[in-house]
Short mmCIF file of C-alpha atoms in Angstrom, two decimals:
data_model
loop_
_atom_site.label_atom_id
_atom_site.label_comp_id
_atom_site.label_asym_id
_atom_site.label_seq_id
_atom_site.Cartn_x
_atom_site.Cartn_y
_atom_site.Cartn_z
CA MET A 1 121.03 46.64 85.06
CA ILE A 2 119.29 49.65 86.55
CA ARG A 3 122.58 50.93 87.94
CA PHE A 4 124.12 50.61 84.46
CA LEU A 5 121.28 52.56 82.86
CA LEU A 6 121.61 55.33 85.46
CA LEU A 7 125.33 55.50 84.74
CA VAL A 8 124.68 55.81 81.01
CA ALA A 9 122.04 58.49 81.59
CA GLY A 10 124.38 60.45 83.83
CA THR A 11 127.17 60.25 81.26
CA CYS A 12 124.86 61.49 78.51
CA ALA A 13 123.73 64.40 80.68
CA LEU A 14 127.34 65.33 81.38
CA LEU A 15 128.23 65.19 77.69
CA SER A 16 125.22 67.36 76.85
CA ARG A 17 126.58 70.01 79.21
CA ILE A 18 130.14 69.81 77.91
CA SER A 19 129.51 69.50 74.17
CA PRO A 20 128.22 73.07 73.57
CA VAL A 21 131.55 74.41 74.78
CA TYR A 22 133.46 72.55 72.08
CA ALA A 23 130.80 72.47 69.37
CA GLN A 24 131.31 74.78 66.45
CA ASP A 25 128.49 76.44 64.56
CA GLN A 26 128.87 76.49 60.79
CA MET A 27 127.42 79.45 58.93
CA SER A 28 127.44 80.44 55.27
CA LEU A 29 127.20 84.17 54.63
CA ASN A 30 127.46 86.78 51.96
CA LEU A 31 128.23 90.41 52.75
CA ALA A 32 124.58 91.55 52.69
CA GLU A 33 123.59 88.81 55.13
CA ALA A 34 126.50 89.68 57.41
CA LYS A 35 125.44 93.34 57.48
CA LYS A 36 121.85 92.41 58.29
CA LEU A 37 122.97 90.08 61.06
CA CYS A 38 125.26 92.63 62.69
CA LEU A 39 122.53 95.28 62.70
CA GLU A 40 120.16 92.86 64.41
CA ASN A 41 122.60 91.72 67.08
CA ASN A 42 124.73 94.77 67.86
CA PRO A 43 123.94 96.19 71.33
CA GLY A 44 125.52 99.55 70.50
CA LEU A 45 122.96 100.23 67.77
CA SER A 46 120.12 99.08 70.05
CA ALA A 47 121.30 101.53 72.71
CA ALA A 48 121.47 104.35 70.15
CA LEU A 49 117.91 103.63 69.00
CA LEU A 50 116.69 103.69 72.61
CA ASP A 51 118.38 107.07 73.04
CA VAL A 52 116.48 108.29 69.97
CA ALA A 53 113.18 107.05 71.41
CA ALA A 54 113.96 108.82 74.70
CA SER A 55 114.82 112.11 72.97
CA LEU A 56 111.50 112.01 71.08
CA GLU A 57 109.70 112.27 74.43
CA VAL A 58 111.34 115.60 75.35
CA PRO A 59 109.17 117.78 73.03
CA THR A 60 106.09 116.33 74.72
CA GLU A 61 107.57 117.25 78.10
CA TYR A 62 107.93 120.89 77.05
CA ARG A 63 104.55 120.94 75.27
CA ALA A 64 102.86 119.99 78.55
CA ALA A 65 103.31 123.61 79.71
CA TYR A 66 100.59 124.63 77.20
CA LEU A 67 98.01 122.31 78.76
CA PRO A 68 96.13 122.96 81.99
CA THR A 69 97.20 121.21 85.15
CA LEU A 70 94.46 119.86 87.43
CA GLN A 71 95.22 118.94 91.02
CA GLY A 72 93.01 117.43 93.68
CA SER A 73 93.54 118.19 97.36
CA VAL A 74 92.27 116.84 100.68
CA THR A 75 93.17 118.91 103.74
CA GLY A 76 92.50 118.33 107.40
CA VAL A 77 93.55 120.80 110.11
CA VAL A 78 93.35 120.74 113.90
CA SER A 79 94.47 124.01 115.50
CA ASP A 80 94.22 126.10 118.62
CA MET A 81 91.02 128.12 118.62
CA GLY A 82 91.57 131.31 116.62
CA SER A 83 95.33 130.82 116.28
CA ARG A 84 97.30 132.71 113.64
CA LEU A 85 100.52 131.99 111.81
CA ALA A 86 102.80 134.66 113.17
CA ALA A 87 106.24 133.63 111.90
CA GLY A 88 107.74 132.30 108.68
CA GLY A 89 105.97 134.65 106.26
CA LEU A 90 104.47 138.09 105.66
CA ASN A 91 100.86 136.89 105.78
CA ASN A 92 98.95 136.39 109.02
CA PRO A 93 96.03 134.06 108.29
CA VAL A 94 93.70 132.60 110.86
CA VAL A 95 93.95 128.80 111.12
CA TYR A 96 90.60 127.08 111.69
CA ASN A 97 89.74 123.49 112.40
CA ARG A 98 88.46 122.03 109.13
CA PHE A 99 88.31 119.11 106.74
CA ALA A 100 87.99 120.04 103.07
CA THR A 101 88.34 118.65 99.54
CA GLY A 102 88.75 120.52 96.29
CA LEU A 103 90.28 120.93 92.84
CA SER A 104 92.79 123.48 91.56
CA ILE A 105 93.48 124.27 87.90
CA ASN A 106 96.29 126.30 86.33
CA GLN A 107 96.61 127.35 82.70
CA LEU A 108 99.47 129.19 81.02
CA VAL A 109 98.20 131.94 78.75
CA THR A 110 101.52 133.09 77.27
CA ASP A 111 105.20 133.20 78.06
CA PHE A 112 105.99 135.14 74.87
CA GLY A 113 107.34 132.20 72.90
CA ARG A 114 109.73 130.59 75.38
CA THR A 115 107.88 127.27 75.55
CA SER A 116 107.43 127.06 71.77
CA ARG A 117 111.15 127.63 71.27
CA LEU A 118 111.97 124.98 73.84
CA ILE A 119 109.76 122.55 71.92
CA ASP A 120 111.55 123.41 68.65
CA MET A 121 114.92 122.97 70.36
CA ALA A 122 113.90 119.55 71.68
CA LYS A 123 112.79 118.45 68.20
CA LEU A 124 116.12 119.51 66.71
CA ARG A 125 118.02 117.66 69.42
CA ALA A 126 115.91 114.55 68.71
CA ASP A 127 116.85 114.87 65.04
CA ALA A 128 120.50 115.16 66.09
CA GLN A 129 120.14 112.02 68.20
CA GLN A 130 118.68 110.24 65.19
CA GLN A 131 121.82 111.12 63.23
CA THR A 132 123.91 109.76 66.09
CA ALA A 133 122.12 106.44 65.62
CA GLU A 134 122.78 106.64 61.87
CA GLN A 135 126.45 107.24 62.58
CA GLU A 136 126.51 104.21 64.88
CA ARG A 137 124.88 102.19 62.12
CA SER A 138 127.48 103.30 59.57
CA ASP A 139 130.31 102.49 61.97
CA ILE A 140 128.92 99.00 62.53
CA LEU A 141 128.54 98.37 58.80
CA LEU A 142 132.10 99.53 58.16
CA ILE A 143 133.53 97.30 60.89
CA THR A 144 131.49 94.36 59.60
CA GLY A 145 132.67 94.85 56.03
CA GLN A 146 136.28 95.16 57.10
CA ALA A 147 136.05 92.02 59.23
CA TYR A 148 134.37 90.19 56.33
CA PHE A 149 137.12 91.05 53.84
CA GLU A 150 139.81 90.44 56.44
CA LEU A 151 138.55 86.89 56.89
CA LEU A 152 138.49 86.35 53.13
CA ARG A 153 142.05 87.65 52.95
CA GLU A 154 143.30 85.37 55.72
CA GLN A 155 141.53 82.45 54.08
CA ALA A 156 143.27 83.20 50.77
CA VAL A 157 146.66 83.52 52.50
CA LEU A 158 146.07 80.19 54.24
CA ARG A 159 145.37 78.53 50.88
CA VAL A 160 148.63 79.95 49.53
CA ALA A 161 150.49 78.70 52.60
CA LYS A 162 149.10 75.18 52.24
CA LYS A 163 149.96 75.05 48.53
CA THR A 164 153.45 76.34 49.33
CA VAL A 165 153.98 73.61 51.91
CA ALA A 166 152.82 70.97 49.45
CA ALA A 167 155.07 72.29 46.66
CA ARG A 168 158.13 72.60 48.87
CA GLN A 169 157.51 69.20 50.42
CA TYR A 170 157.50 67.69 46.92
CA LEU A 171 160.72 69.50 46.03
CA ALA A 172 162.39 68.50 49.31
CA ASP A 173 161.48 64.87 48.73
CA GLN A 174 162.78 65.08 45.17
CA VAL A 175 166.10 66.64 46.26
CA ALA A 176 166.51 64.07 49.02
CA ALA A 177 165.98 61.24 46.53
CA LEU A 178 168.53 62.74 44.15
CA ALA A 179 171.00 63.18 47.02
CA ARG A 180 170.66 59.54 47.93
CA ASN A 181 171.72 58.74 44.37
CA SER A 182 174.63 61.22 44.63
CA LEU A 183 173.02 63.51 42.07
CA LYS A 184 172.58 66.35 44.57
CA THR A 185 174.57 67.35 47.63
CA GLU A 186 173.57 67.45 51.26
CA LEU A 187 173.72 71.25 50.99
CA ASP A 188 170.84 71.08 48.53
CA VAL A 189 168.91 68.90 50.94
CA SER A 190 169.54 71.34 53.77
CA PHE A 191 168.36 74.31 51.71
CA ALA A 192 165.26 72.42 50.60
CA ASN A 193 164.41 71.46 54.18
CA VAL A 194 164.95 75.03 55.39
CA ASN A 195 162.57 76.27 52.70
CA LEU A 196 160.08 73.60 53.72
CA GLY A 197 160.37 74.64 57.37
CA ASN A 198 159.75 78.28 56.47
CA ALA A 199 156.66 77.25 54.50
CA LYS A 200 155.33 75.27 57.48
CA LEU A 201 155.96 78.26 59.74
CA LEU A 202 154.06 80.43 57.28
CA GLN A 203 151.16 77.95 57.38
CA VAL A 204 151.10 77.98 61.19
CA GLN A 205 150.98 81.77 61.24
CA ALA A 206 148.31 81.83 58.52
CA GLU A 207 146.16 79.34 60.43
CA ASN A 208 146.41 81.44 63.58
CA SER A 209 145.51 84.63 61.70
CA TYR A 210 142.62 82.81 60.04
CA ARG A 211 141.20 81.63 63.37
CA ALA A 212 141.62 85.13 64.84
CA ALA A 213 139.76 86.63 61.86
CA GLN A 214 136.95 84.10 62.37
CA ALA A 215 136.66 85.14 66.01
CA ARG A 216 136.65 88.85 65.16
CA LEU A 217 133.87 88.45 62.61
CA ALA A 218 131.85 86.38 65.08
CA ALA A 219 132.25 89.11 67.71
CA VAL A 220 131.15 91.80 65.26
CA LEU A 221 128.07 89.77 64.32
CA GLY A 222 127.24 89.06 67.96
CA LEU A 223 127.68 85.29 67.55
CA PRO A 224 129.54 82.75 69.70
CA GLY A 225 133.31 82.98 69.34
CA ASN A 226 133.63 79.38 68.09
CA THR A 227 131.43 80.04 65.04
CA THR A 228 133.10 79.24 61.72
CA PHE A 229 132.08 80.93 58.49
CA THR A 230 131.96 80.05 54.84
CA LEU A 231 131.97 83.42 53.08
CA ALA A 232 130.85 84.19 49.56
CA GLU A 233 133.11 86.19 47.28
CA GLU A 234 131.99 89.72 46.49
CA PRO A 235 132.43 91.29 43.03
CA LEU A 236 135.18 93.85 42.68
CA PRO A 237 133.85 97.42 42.71
CA ALA A 238 134.55 99.71 39.80
CA PRO A 239 137.47 102.13 40.23
CA LEU A 240 136.63 105.64 41.41
CA SER A 241 136.45 108.69 39.24
CA PRO A 242 139.59 110.83 39.49
CA LEU A 243 137.41 113.80 40.51
CA ILE A 244 137.37 113.95 44.31
CA ASP A 245 135.57 117.27 44.89
CA PRO A 246 132.09 115.85 44.00
CA LEU A 247 132.66 113.07 46.55
CA ILE A 248 133.58 115.66 49.19
CA GLN A 249 130.37 117.57 48.48
CA GLN A 250 128.42 114.32 48.72
CA ALA A 251 130.01 113.60 52.08
CA LEU A 252 129.19 117.07 53.42
CA GLN A 253 125.56 116.51 52.46
CA GLN A 254 125.12 112.89 53.57
CA ARG A 255 127.48 112.15 56.44
CA PRO A 256 125.42 111.69 59.64
CA GLU A 257 128.09 113.51 61.68
CA ILE A 258 127.55 116.67 59.62
CA LYS A 259 123.78 116.40 59.86
CA ARG A 260 124.00 115.86 63.61
CA LEU A 261 126.17 118.93 64.11
CA GLN A 262 123.86 121.00 61.90
CA PHE A 263 120.86 120.00 64.01
CA GLU A 264 122.83 120.70 67.19
CA GLN A 265 123.77 124.17 65.93
CA SER A 266 120.14 124.94 65.06
CA ALA A 267 119.03 123.68 68.46
CA ALA A 268 121.62 125.86 70.19
CA GLU A 269 120.49 128.95 68.27
CA THR A 270 116.85 128.19 69.11
CA PHE A 271 117.77 127.84 72.78
CA VAL A 272 119.37 131.31 72.68
CA ARG A 273 116.00 132.77 71.67
CA ALA A 274 114.26 130.72 74.37
CA GLU A 275 116.63 132.05 77.04
CA TYR A 276 116.12 135.61 75.81
CA ALA A 277 112.35 135.15 76.26
CA LEU A 278 112.95 134.83 80.03
CA ASN A 279 113.14 138.63 80.08
CA TYR A 280 109.44 138.85 79.15
CA PRO A 281 106.57 138.32 81.64
CA SER A 282 104.50 135.16 81.82
CA ILE A 283 100.72 135.24 82.17
CA GLY A 284 98.54 132.49 83.59
CA ILE A 285 95.07 131.93 85.00
CA MET A 286 94.13 129.77 87.94
CA GLY A 287 90.98 128.55 89.60
CA THR A 288 90.02 126.51 92.61
CA ALA A 289 86.78 125.11 94.06
CA GLY A 290 85.79 122.64 96.73
CA LEU A 291 83.66 121.56 99.67
CA VAL A 292 84.20 121.79 103.42
CA PRO A 293 82.01 119.05 104.94
CA ALA A 294 83.39 119.64 108.45
CA GLY A 295 84.90 122.68 110.12
CA GLN A 296 84.38 125.63 112.43
CA ALA A 297 81.38 127.89 111.92
CA GLN A 298 83.57 130.64 110.44
CA VAL A 299 84.50 128.35 107.50
CA PRO A 300 81.82 128.18 104.72
CA ASP A 301 80.80 124.74 103.54
CA ARG A 302 82.00 125.47 100.00
CA TYR A 303 84.56 127.68 98.35
CA GLY A 304 85.63 128.78 94.87
CA ALA A 305 87.78 131.42 93.18
CA ILE A 306 89.31 132.30 89.83
CA GLY A 307 92.06 134.73 89.01
CA PHE A 308 95.08 135.52 86.88
CA ASN A 309 98.71 135.99 87.62
CA ILE A 310 101.40 138.00 85.81
CA ASN A 311 105.03 137.39 86.66
CA VAL A 312 107.31 140.21 85.56
CA PRO A 313 111.08 139.67 85.90
CA ILE A 314 112.66 142.80 87.36
CA PHE A 315 115.90 141.78 89.05
CA ASN A 316 117.45 138.37 89.70
CA GLY A 317 121.12 139.12 90.08
CA GLY A 318 121.86 138.89 86.34
CA LEU A 319 120.76 135.24 86.16
CA PHE A 320 118.74 135.52 82.95
CA LYS A 321 121.39 137.58 81.18
CA ALA A 322 124.08 135.08 82.13
CA ARG A 323 121.93 132.19 80.88
CA GLU A 324 121.38 133.98 77.58
CA ASN A 325 125.11 134.67 77.21
CA GLU A 326 125.93 131.05 77.99
CA ALA A 327 123.47 129.82 75.37
CA ARG A 328 124.88 132.26 72.80
CA LEU A 329 128.46 131.15 73.46
CA ARG A 330 127.49 127.49 73.18
CA ALA A 331 125.75 128.22 69.87
CA GLY A 332 128.97 129.81 68.64
CA ALA A 333 130.92 126.75 69.75
CA ALA A 334 128.46 124.50 67.91
CA ALA A 335 129.08 126.44 64.71
CA LYS A 336 132.85 126.03 65.13
CA HIS A 337 132.44 122.29 65.79
CA LEU A 338 130.47 122.03 62.55
CA ARG A 339 133.16 123.84 60.58
CA ASP A 340 135.89 121.68 62.09
CA ALA A 341 133.97 118.50 61.20
CA GLU A 342 133.58 119.71 57.60
CA ILE A 343 137.35 120.19 57.34
CA GLN A 344 138.12 116.80 58.89
CA ILE A 345 135.59 114.96 56.72
CA SER A 346 136.93 116.62 53.57
CA LEU A 347 140.41 115.40 54.51
CA ALA A 348 139.08 111.93 55.34
CA VAL A 349 137.33 111.62 51.97
CA ARG A 350 140.41 112.75 50.08
CA THR A 351 142.60 110.31 52.03
CA ALA A 352 140.15 107.42 51.52
CA CYS A 353 140.06 108.07 47.77
CA LEU A 354 143.85 108.08 47.57
CA GLU A 355 144.04 104.85 49.54
CA GLU A 356 141.44 103.25 47.29
CA LYS A 357 143.40 104.26 44.18
CA THR A 358 146.63 102.94 45.70
CA ALA A 359 144.92 99.63 46.49
CA PHE A 360 143.58 99.39 42.93
CA ASP A 361 147.03 100.07 41.46
CA ARG A 362 148.54 97.53 43.85
CA LEU A 363 146.03 94.94 42.66
CA GLU A 364 147.08 95.37 39.03
CA LEU A 365 150.80 95.44 39.84
CA SER A 366 150.62 92.40 42.12
CA GLU A 367 149.01 90.36 39.35
CA GLN A 368 151.82 91.36 36.97
CA ILE A 369 154.46 90.53 39.57
CA LEU A 370 152.83 87.14 40.19
CA LYS A 371 153.04 86.26 36.50
CA GLN A 372 156.70 87.28 36.43
CA ALA A 373 157.42 85.33 39.63
CA GLN A 374 155.77 82.20 38.17
CA THR A 375 157.85 82.52 35.02
CA ALA A 376 161.04 83.10 37.00
CA PHE A 377 160.33 80.12 39.22
CA GLY A 378 159.77 77.91 36.18
CA PHE A 379 163.09 78.97 34.68
CA ALA A 380 164.90 78.56 38.03
CA LEU A 381 163.46 75.07 38.51
CA SER A 382 164.46 74.04 34.99
CA ARG A 383 167.97 75.41 35.43
CA TYR A 384 168.31 73.64 38.78
CA ASN A 385 167.13 70.32 37.37
CA LEU A 386 169.65 70.67 34.53
CA GLY A 387 172.39 71.48 37.00
CA LEU A 388 172.91 74.97 35.59
CA SER A 389 172.19 76.81 38.89
CA SER A 390 172.44 76.27 42.61
CA ILE A 391 169.75 75.63 45.19
CA VAL A 392 170.18 79.25 46.33
CA GLU A 393 168.78 80.57 43.06
CA LEU A 394 165.84 78.16 43.27
CA SER A 395 165.19 79.08 46.89
CA GLN A 396 165.08 82.77 46.02
CA ALA A 397 162.66 82.06 43.19
CA GLN A 398 160.45 80.07 45.57
CA LEU A 399 160.48 82.93 48.08
CA ASN A 400 159.59 85.47 45.39
CA LEU A 401 156.75 83.29 44.14
CA THR A 402 155.27 82.80 47.61
CA SER A 403 155.52 86.51 48.35
CA ALA A 404 153.83 87.37 45.05
CA GLN A 405 151.03 84.88 45.69
CA ILE A 406 150.35 86.33 49.15
CA ASP A 407 150.45 89.91 47.84
CA THR A 408 148.02 89.07 45.05
CA ALA A 409 145.65 87.29 47.44
CA SER A 410 145.81 90.22 49.86
CA ALA A 411 145.53 93.00 47.25
CA LYS A 412 142.06 91.93 46.09
CA TYR A 413 140.48 92.13 49.53
CA GLU A 414 142.49 95.20 50.48
CA TYR A 415 140.98 96.98 47.47
CA GLN A 416 137.48 95.88 48.43
CA SER A 417 138.02 97.06 52.01
CA LYS A 418 139.35 100.44 50.86
CA SER A 419 136.38 100.83 48.50
CA LEU A 420 134.13 100.17 51.48
CA GLY A 421 135.99 102.94 53.33
CA VAL A 422 135.22 105.41 50.54
CA ASP A 423 131.52 104.56 50.78
CA TYR A 424 131.70 105.13 54.51
CA GLN A 425 133.46 108.50 54.24
CA THR A 426 131.01 109.77 51.60
CA GLY A 427 127.93 108.62 53.52
CA ALA A 428 126.96 106.04 50.90
CA LEU A 429 127.48 102.93 53.01
CA ASN A 430 124.30 100.95 53.51
#
């Protein structure tokens, strides 16, 4: 009995390890919940936010130059009596045996604005990094929305495929029954079975595309790949205004890429002024004090001094001038990058608006075509049942109807996806 219970316990433990691999998580979502989930789980956005936090520390690093530095020292020396340092420098101090402790303080008085400009530059670069994070956020939201509508599209296509299989199966069975009673020919049966086989192939492809879309949405949301979703339908957005120029202006004001490049250009121009300030002197004061509890008689038991220092750049092989020129050239390049981005974003907005309008027109036309295909199929089926047409005409009507149903199912979500793209290009996606 005990051996049996151990066997059962071991089997249960094994199943508990295996079952998570095959278990599927069910999740119901609407688009807003999907966006929230992807922002919480996406590692790319987390990395961008950490980069922002790191860049916010740089201004503090530069601002530290304004504050005094205090350093403690403990020095012990054992030397030959009365020895001097004779090589390795221009000074010739006497080295005494001693043990001493003390403090040294240094304070910058002015560097004629270089440090303040470096602080301003660091702030602008932190603002640019913040816009990089905003861009990452917009990219994630766009990818999530596209994956969301793609899954809805594949789900709709799969429904069409299943209904098509059911309808063609019914027709194939009907034709086969009529053929058995010599009311239809074997050619009709063959055509009906071919149409049924094509419908089943369509269903297989639709099921594969549906599962792939499920996996892509799960990956975007940072969930296990075997998660299945039940998605809520989203209302159709209103069609865009035919005026595109206001949308372009909105994009140039709101797109995070433009804001980032503007901050980077301002930072580059500020850095030019900081590099130019290297040509001015820097002034600082320093002080030191301490005790010498042990040492030769020539060394006093305490010491202290205060002074100032002025560093005046005279000649350094053209280093400062080259640094200033480099900064100026990079500022010019930043301005060109900004102008190029404005041109590319204007083109992207115009293209997105045209694609959105095309998708909206396709939605209306596909609905009209579907109605016509349904009518044509009804007539073709009636004519076939009355013996007034061949199976070829009915097969073509079936094909047209299936194609129209798929186009109509796809057009709705294609329009929603393209509308999402317009929001992204104009900086209105949130």
